Short mmCIF file of C-alpha atoms in Angstrom, two decimals:
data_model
loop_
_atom_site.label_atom_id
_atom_site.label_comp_id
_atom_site.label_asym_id
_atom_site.label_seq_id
_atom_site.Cartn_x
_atom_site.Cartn_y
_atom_site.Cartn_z
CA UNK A 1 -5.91 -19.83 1.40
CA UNK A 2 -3.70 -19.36 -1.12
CA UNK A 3 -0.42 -21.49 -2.11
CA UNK A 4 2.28 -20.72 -4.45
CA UNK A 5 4.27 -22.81 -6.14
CA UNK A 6 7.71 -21.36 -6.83
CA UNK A 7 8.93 -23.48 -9.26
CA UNK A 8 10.83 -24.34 -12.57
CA UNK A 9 8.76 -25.36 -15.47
CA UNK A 10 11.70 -27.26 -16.88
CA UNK A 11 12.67 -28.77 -13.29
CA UNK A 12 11.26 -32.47 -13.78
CA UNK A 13 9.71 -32.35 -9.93
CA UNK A 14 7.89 -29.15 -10.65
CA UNK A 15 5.54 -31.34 -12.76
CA UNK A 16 5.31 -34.40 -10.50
CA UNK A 17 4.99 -32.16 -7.92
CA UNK A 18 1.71 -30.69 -9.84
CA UNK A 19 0.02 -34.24 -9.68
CA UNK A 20 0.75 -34.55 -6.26
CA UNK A 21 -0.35 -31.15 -5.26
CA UNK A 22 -3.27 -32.02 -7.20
CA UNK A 23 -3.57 -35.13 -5.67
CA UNK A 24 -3.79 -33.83 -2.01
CA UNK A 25 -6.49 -31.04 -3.04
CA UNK A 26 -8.80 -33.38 -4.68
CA UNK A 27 -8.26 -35.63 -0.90
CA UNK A 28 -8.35 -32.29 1.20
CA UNK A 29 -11.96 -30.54 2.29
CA UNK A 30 -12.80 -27.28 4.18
CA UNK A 31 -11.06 -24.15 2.85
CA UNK A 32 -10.76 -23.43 -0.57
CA UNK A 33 -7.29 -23.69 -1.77
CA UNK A 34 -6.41 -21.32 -4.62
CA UNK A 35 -3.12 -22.37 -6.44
CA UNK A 36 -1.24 -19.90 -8.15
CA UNK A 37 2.13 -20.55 -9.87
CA UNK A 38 5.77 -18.18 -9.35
CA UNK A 39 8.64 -18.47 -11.18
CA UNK A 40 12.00 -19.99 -9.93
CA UNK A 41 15.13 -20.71 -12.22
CA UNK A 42 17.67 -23.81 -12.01
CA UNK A 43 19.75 -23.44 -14.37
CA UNK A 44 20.25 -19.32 -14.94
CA UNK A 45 22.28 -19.65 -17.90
CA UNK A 46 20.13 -21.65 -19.85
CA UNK A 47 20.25 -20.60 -23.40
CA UNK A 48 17.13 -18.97 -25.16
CA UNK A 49 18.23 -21.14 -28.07
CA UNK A 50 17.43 -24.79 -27.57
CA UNK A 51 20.08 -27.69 -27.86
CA UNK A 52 19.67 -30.84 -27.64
CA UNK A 53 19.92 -32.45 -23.89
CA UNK A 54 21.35 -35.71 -24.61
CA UNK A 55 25.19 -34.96 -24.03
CA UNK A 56 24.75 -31.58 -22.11
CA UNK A 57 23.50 -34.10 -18.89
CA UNK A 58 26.77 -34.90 -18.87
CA UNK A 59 28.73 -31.64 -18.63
CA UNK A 60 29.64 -31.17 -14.80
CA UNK A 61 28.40 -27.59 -14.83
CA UNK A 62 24.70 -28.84 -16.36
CA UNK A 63 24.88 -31.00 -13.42
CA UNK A 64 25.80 -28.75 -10.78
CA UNK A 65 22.47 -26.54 -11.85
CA UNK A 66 20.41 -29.38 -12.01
CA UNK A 67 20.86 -30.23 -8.30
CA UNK A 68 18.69 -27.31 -7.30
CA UNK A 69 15.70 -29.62 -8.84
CA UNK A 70 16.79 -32.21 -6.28
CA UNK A 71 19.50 -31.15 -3.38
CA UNK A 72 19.28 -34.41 -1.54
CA UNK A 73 20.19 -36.39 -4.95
CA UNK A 74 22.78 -36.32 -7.24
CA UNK A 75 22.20 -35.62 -10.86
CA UNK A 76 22.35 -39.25 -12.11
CA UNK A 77 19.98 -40.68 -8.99
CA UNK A 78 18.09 -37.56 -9.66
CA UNK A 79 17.61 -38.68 -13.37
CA UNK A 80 16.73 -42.45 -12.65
CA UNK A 81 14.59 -41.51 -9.26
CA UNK A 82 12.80 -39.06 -11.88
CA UNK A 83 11.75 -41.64 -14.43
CA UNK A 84 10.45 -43.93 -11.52
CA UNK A 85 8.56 -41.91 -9.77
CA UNK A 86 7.42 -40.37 -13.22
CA UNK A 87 6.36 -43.97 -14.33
CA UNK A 88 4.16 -44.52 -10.96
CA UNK A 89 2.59 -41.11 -11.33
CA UNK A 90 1.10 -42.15 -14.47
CA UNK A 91 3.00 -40.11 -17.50
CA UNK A 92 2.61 -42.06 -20.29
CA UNK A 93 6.41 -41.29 -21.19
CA UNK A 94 8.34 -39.03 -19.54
CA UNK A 95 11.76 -37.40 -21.34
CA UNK A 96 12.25 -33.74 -22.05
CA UNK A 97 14.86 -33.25 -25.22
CA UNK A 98 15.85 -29.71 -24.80
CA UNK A 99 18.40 -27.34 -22.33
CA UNK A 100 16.47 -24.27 -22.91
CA UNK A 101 15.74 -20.80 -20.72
CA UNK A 102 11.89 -20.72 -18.98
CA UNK A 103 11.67 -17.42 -19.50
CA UNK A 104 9.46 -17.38 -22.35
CA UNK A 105 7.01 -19.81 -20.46
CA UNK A 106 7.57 -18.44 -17.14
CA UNK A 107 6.51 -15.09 -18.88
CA UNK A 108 3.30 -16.66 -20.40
CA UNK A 109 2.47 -18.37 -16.94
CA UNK A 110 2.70 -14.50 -15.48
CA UNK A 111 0.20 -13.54 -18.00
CA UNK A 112 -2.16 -16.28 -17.97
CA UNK A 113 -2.67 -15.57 -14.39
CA UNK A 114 -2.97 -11.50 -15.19
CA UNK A 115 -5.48 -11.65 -17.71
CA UNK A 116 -7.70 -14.66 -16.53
CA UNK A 117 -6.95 -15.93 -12.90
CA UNK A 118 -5.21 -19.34 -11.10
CA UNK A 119 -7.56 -21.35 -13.42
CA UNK A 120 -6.27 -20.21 -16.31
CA UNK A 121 -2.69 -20.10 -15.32
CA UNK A 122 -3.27 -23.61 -14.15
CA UNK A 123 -4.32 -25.09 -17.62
CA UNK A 124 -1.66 -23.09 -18.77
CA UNK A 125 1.54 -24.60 -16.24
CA UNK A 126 -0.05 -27.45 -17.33
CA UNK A 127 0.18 -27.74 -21.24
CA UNK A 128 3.62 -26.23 -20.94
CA UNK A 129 4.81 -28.86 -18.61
CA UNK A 130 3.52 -31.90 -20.52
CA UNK A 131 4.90 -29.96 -24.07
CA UNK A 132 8.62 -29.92 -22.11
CA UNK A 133 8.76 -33.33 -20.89
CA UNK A 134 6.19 -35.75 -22.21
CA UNK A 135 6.14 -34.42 -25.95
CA UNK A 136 9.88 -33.60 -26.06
CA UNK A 137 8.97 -29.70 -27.37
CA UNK A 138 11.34 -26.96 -27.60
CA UNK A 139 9.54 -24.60 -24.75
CA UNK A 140 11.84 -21.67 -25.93
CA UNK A 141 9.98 -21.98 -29.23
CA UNK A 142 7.71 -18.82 -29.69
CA UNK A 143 5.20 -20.95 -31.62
CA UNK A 144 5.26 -23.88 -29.43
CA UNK A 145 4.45 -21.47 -26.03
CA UNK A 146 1.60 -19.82 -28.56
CA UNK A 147 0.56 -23.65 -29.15
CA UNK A 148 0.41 -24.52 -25.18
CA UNK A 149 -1.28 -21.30 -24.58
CA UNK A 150 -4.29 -22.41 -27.63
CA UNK A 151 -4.52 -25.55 -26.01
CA UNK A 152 -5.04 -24.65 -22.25
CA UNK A 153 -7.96 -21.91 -23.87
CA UNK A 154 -5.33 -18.74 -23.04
CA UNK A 155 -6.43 -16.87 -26.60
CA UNK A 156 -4.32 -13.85 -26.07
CA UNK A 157 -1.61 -15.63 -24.83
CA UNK A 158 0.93 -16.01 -28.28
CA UNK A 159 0.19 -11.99 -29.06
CA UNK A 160 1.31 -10.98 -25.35
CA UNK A 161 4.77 -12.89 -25.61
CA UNK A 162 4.88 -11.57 -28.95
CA UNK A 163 4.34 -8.08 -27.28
CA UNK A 164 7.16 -8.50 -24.84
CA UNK A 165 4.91 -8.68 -22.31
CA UNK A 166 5.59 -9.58 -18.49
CA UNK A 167 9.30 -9.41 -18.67
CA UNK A 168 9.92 -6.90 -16.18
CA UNK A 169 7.60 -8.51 -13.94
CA UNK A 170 9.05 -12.38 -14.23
CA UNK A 171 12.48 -11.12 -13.46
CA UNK A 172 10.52 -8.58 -10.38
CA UNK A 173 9.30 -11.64 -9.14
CA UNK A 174 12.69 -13.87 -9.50
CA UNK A 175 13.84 -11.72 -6.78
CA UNK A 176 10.83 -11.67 -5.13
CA UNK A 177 11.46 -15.80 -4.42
CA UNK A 178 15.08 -15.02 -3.94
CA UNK A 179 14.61 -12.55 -1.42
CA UNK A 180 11.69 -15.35 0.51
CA UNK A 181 14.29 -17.70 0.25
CA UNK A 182 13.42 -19.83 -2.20
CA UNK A 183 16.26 -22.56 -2.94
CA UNK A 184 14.73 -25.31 -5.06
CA UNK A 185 12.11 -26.22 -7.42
CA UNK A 186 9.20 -26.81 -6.24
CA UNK A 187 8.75 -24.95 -3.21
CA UNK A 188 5.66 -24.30 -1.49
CA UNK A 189 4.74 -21.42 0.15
CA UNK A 190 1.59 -19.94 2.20
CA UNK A 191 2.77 -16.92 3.75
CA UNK A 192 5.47 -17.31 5.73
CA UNK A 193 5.33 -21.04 6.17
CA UNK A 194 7.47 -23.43 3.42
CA UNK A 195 7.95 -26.50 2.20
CA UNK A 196 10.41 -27.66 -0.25
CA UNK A 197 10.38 -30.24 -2.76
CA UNK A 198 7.62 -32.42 -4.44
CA UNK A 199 6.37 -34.13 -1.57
CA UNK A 200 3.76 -36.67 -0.89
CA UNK A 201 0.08 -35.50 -1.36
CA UNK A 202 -0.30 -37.02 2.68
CA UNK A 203 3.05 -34.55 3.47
CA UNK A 204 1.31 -32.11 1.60
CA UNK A 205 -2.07 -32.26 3.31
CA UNK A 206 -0.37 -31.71 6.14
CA UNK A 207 1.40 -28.76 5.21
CA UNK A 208 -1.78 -27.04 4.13
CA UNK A 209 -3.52 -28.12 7.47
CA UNK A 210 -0.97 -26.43 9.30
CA UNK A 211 -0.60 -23.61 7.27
CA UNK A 212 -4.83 -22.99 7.48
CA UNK A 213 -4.03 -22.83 11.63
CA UNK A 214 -1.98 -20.32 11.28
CA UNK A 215 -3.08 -16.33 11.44
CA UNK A 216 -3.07 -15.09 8.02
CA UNK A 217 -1.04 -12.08 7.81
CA UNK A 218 -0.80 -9.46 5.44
CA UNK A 219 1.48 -6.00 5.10
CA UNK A 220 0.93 -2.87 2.79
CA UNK A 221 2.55 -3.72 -0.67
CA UNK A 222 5.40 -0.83 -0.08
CA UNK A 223 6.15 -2.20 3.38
CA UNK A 224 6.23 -5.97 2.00
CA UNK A 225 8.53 -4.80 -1.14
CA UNK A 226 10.84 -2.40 1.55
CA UNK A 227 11.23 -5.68 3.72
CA UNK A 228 12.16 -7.53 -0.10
CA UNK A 229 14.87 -5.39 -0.37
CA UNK A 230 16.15 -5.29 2.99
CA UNK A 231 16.41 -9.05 2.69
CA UNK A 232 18.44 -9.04 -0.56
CA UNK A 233 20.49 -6.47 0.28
CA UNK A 234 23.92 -8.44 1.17
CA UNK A 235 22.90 -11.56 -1.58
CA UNK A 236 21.98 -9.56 -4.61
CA UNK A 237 22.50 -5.93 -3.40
CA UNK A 238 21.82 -4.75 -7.71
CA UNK A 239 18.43 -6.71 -7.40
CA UNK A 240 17.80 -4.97 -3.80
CA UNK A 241 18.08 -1.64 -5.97
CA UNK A 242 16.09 -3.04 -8.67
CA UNK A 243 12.66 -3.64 -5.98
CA UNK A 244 13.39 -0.94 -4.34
CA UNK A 245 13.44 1.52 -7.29
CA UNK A 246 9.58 2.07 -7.25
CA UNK A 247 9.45 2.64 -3.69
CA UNK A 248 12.42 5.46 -4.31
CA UNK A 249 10.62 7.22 -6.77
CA UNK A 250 7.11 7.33 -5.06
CA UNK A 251 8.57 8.02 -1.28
CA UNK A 252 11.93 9.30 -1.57
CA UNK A 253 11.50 11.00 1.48
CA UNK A 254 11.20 8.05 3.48
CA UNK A 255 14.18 7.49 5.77
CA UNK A 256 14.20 3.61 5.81
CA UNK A 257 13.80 3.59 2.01
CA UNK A 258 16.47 6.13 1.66
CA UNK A 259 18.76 3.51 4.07
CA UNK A 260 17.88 0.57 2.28
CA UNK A 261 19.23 2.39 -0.89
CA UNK A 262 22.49 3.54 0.76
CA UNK A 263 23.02 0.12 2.23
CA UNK A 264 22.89 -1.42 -1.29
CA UNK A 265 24.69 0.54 -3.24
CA UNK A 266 27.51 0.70 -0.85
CA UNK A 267 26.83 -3.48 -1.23
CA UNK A 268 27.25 -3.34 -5.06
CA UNK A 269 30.62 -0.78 -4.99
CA UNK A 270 28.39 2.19 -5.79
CA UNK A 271 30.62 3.77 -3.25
CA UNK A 272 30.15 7.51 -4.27
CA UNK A 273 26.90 7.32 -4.52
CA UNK A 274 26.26 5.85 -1.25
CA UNK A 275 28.67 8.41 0.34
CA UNK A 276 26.43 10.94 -0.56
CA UNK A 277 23.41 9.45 0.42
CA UNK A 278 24.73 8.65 3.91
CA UNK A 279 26.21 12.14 4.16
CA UNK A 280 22.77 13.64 3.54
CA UNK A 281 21.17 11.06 6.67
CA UNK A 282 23.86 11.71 9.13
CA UNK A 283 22.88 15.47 8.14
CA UNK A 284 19.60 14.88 9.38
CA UNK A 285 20.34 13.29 11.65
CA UNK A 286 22.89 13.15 13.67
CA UNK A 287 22.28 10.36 16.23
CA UNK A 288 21.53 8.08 13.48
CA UNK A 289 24.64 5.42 14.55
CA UNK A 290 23.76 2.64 12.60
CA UNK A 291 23.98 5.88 9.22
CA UNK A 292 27.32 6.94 10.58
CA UNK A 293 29.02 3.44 10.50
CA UNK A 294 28.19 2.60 6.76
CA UNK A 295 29.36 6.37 6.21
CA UNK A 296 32.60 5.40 7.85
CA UNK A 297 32.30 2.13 5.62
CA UNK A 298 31.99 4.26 2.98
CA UNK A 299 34.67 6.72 3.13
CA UNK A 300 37.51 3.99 3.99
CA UNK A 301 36.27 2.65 0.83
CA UNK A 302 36.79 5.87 -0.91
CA UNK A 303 40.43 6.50 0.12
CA UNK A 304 39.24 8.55 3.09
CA UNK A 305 40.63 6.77 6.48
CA UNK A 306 40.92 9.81 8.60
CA UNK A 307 37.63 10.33 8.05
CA UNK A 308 35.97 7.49 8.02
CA UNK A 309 38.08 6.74 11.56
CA UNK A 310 36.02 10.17 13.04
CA UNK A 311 32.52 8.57 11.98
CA UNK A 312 33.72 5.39 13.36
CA UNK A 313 34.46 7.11 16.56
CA UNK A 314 31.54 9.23 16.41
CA UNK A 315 28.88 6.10 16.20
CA UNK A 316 30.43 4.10 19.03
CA UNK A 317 30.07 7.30 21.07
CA UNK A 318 26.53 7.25 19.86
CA UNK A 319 26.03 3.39 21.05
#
């Protein structure tokens, strides 16, 4: 079995939610569990510079971000309830000092697992996570990621950021979460089957018990990333493009690739573009209803009504 956690390295529950996972493992037999980690963002405007956190807890906006680590809580109960519940899980102390972007560590996490494994990436999660919030480290420092990679035994890790490494993959798999409907940090996800928030290792035991009775299920990579798309399409129709781009140029033939396209960049006021697209499928063919409606949405768009009222007519003729 294998479980991701979709999570925020600089979320505070993302780390208690570690223990805990832990926690329930070490209590759970039968399958092997293999635990790999997937990024997730709180706060996407968090600078790649550091500041300082003290005073930025304050500013409303800060706030509003921050209740993606905790939905149920406001930021101040979220704050306290943190320091409790870090207290009782052990930390020796517990305060992170910086509002900084993940990206950097998100990126190394993505490459720990690449070049040796869940282990690896583990150890990895790990010394970031206790850097950010125990140790008060600046996590968008170059030389401190380099520092948690040498500690958790990732060699190669401070040369690959260095390389630019993993970037287009972190931000591929962003989307990925956004597009499985990942909402808060951390989530937990086998297949299908979710659970949000860093619950209780007895919770999660039983989450893992009932995701281990269900039939594991697995689609061709190119259908998996179509479906991606499809679901993104009317949230984030530009990051619908963006997973959808290698399917385009490998099987540009493909009819519900070609749709998927069409349906996004009409989304995202590529409205030209999609015209011609959708002219091109109704040319093909043209029974295709469901292609004849977005054309009609596409020509009103364009100045066109006339036109876009005869593919309107012509696709409720069609049913």
């Amino acid at each position: 079995m294998r479980l991701e956690i979709w999570a925020d390295v600089v979320c505070p529950w993302a780390y208690i939610g570690k223990r805990r996972v832990e926690r329930a493992l070490a209590a759970r037999g039968g399958e092997p569990v293999e635990v790999v980690w997937r990024p997730y963002r709180i706060d996407p405007t968090a600078p790649e510079r550091a500041r300082p956190l003290d005073g930025l807890l304050r500013d409303p906006f800060v706030d509003t971000a921050l209740r993606a680590c905790a939905p149920h809580l406001s930021p101040e109960q979220n704050r306290v309830r943190v320091a409790e519940v870090a207290a009782a899980e052990g930390f020796p102390r517990w305060g992170a000092a910086w509002h900084v972007s993940p990206h950097g560590a998100h990126r190394l996490l993505y490459l720990a697992e690449r070049e040796g494994g869940p282990a690896l990436q583990g150890a990895v999660a790990e010394e970031v996570m206790r850097i950010h919030f125990v140790e008060a480290g600046d996590i968008g420092s170059a030389e401190v990621l380099e520092r948690a990679a040498d500690r958790a035994g990732f060699a190669d890790g401070g040369r690959l950021l260095r390389a630019g490494e993993g970037d287009r993959e972190v931000r591929e798999l962003l989307l990925r979460g956004r597009a499985r409907g990942v909402r808060t940090s951390p989530t937990l996800l086998v297949g299908d089957l979710a659970l949000e928030g860093a619950r209780h290792p007895e919770e999660i035991g039983v989450f893992l018990d009932r995701a281990g009775e269900r039939p594991a299920r697995s689609l061709p990579a190119e259908v998996e990333r179509l479906h991606l798309a499809e679901a993104l399409v009317e949230k984030d129709p530009l990051g619908a493009l963006a997973l959808l781009e290698p399917l385009l140029a490998e099987y540009g033939d493909d009819r519900g690739v070609r749709l998927a396209a069409a349906r996004a960049r009409l989304r995202s006021a590529q409205v030209g573009r999609a015209r011609r697209d959708l002219e091109a499928l109704v040319a093909e063919r043209p029974d295709d209803s469901h292609a004849r409606l977005m054309l009609a949405s596409a020509l009103r768009r364009g100045g066109e009504p006339e036109a876009a009222a005869v593919q309107q007519r012509l696709a409720e003729a069609l049913g």
